[in-house]
């Protein structure tokens, strides 16, 4: 099998027997938009300084690799139902990203996948997810609404750290653990209810939540004397 490379004006494709198998690299600067037409995996790695503002991800894509769109100027992205994996830091520092649709087929969202998406205002975690990983939404300072399904059992460390606009959060009865600093520096968070299913809350999970006035722990019991 012979491997080759072909370049268009914006992206480098890896060719296997003349077929675009994957995108493995991009130039430092994107002009306007790129449309991926046939590719099972998106794996750009050096996009921090590019100006990519729009992307169409086709149904042939099943995996979005680590750092795929890091630092791009995307304003919205629709991830197709075919995608099951979103890699670490995949959309990190996409500071203009205000809207993202995560399909139900996604089973894994890598660490810090949406870290620093300052414009992101709401997100719905799909029911196919069981874990919200470390730092996934760290520093999403415009995030006001998060929907966590009752399939999620753990919220990783710093998952929502520094989401300074998040005023309320509903933790479903399925959750058993909340990691260190999970909601640290959520300075607008006013109330939270910890369900009875939770058996572990990490250090500083709600540290620096300066607006927090109400916390209900459904599993709390008076210490024996």
PDB file of N, CA, C and O in Angstrom, residues 96 141 180 212:
ATOM      1  N   UNK A  96     -14.605  32.126  20.107  1.00  0.00           N
ATOM      2  CA  UNK A  96     -15.825  32.650  19.478  1.00  0.00           C
ATOM      3  C   UNK A  96     -16.935  31.607  19.390  1.00  0.00           C
ATOM      4  O   UNK A  96     -18.039  31.904  18.935  1.00  0.00           O
ATOM      5  N   UNK A 141     -16.556  30.889  30.443  1.00  0.00           N
ATOM      6  CA  UNK A 141     -17.063  31.924  31.331  1.00  0.00           C
ATOM      7  C   UNK A 141     -18.433  32.479  30.958  1.00  0.00           C
ATOM      8  O   UNK A 141     -19.052  33.173  31.767  1.00  0.00           O
ATOM      9  N   UNK A 180     -12.220  16.944  42.366  1.00  0.00           N
ATOM     10  CA  UNK A 180     -11.566  18.116  42.928  1.00  0.00           C
ATOM     11  C   UNK A 180     -11.809  19.340  42.035  1.00  0.00           C
ATOM     12  O   UNK A 180     -11.621  19.281  40.815  1.00  0.00           O
ATOM     13  N   UNK A 212     -22.703  31.500  46.282  1.00  0.00           N
ATOM     14  CA  UNK A 212     -23.415  30.318  46.754  1.00  0.00           C
ATOM     15  C   UNK A 212     -24.023  30.554  48.136  1.00  0.00           C
ATOM     16  O   UNK A 212     -23.310  30.790  49.116  1.00  0.00           O
TER      17      UNK A 212
END
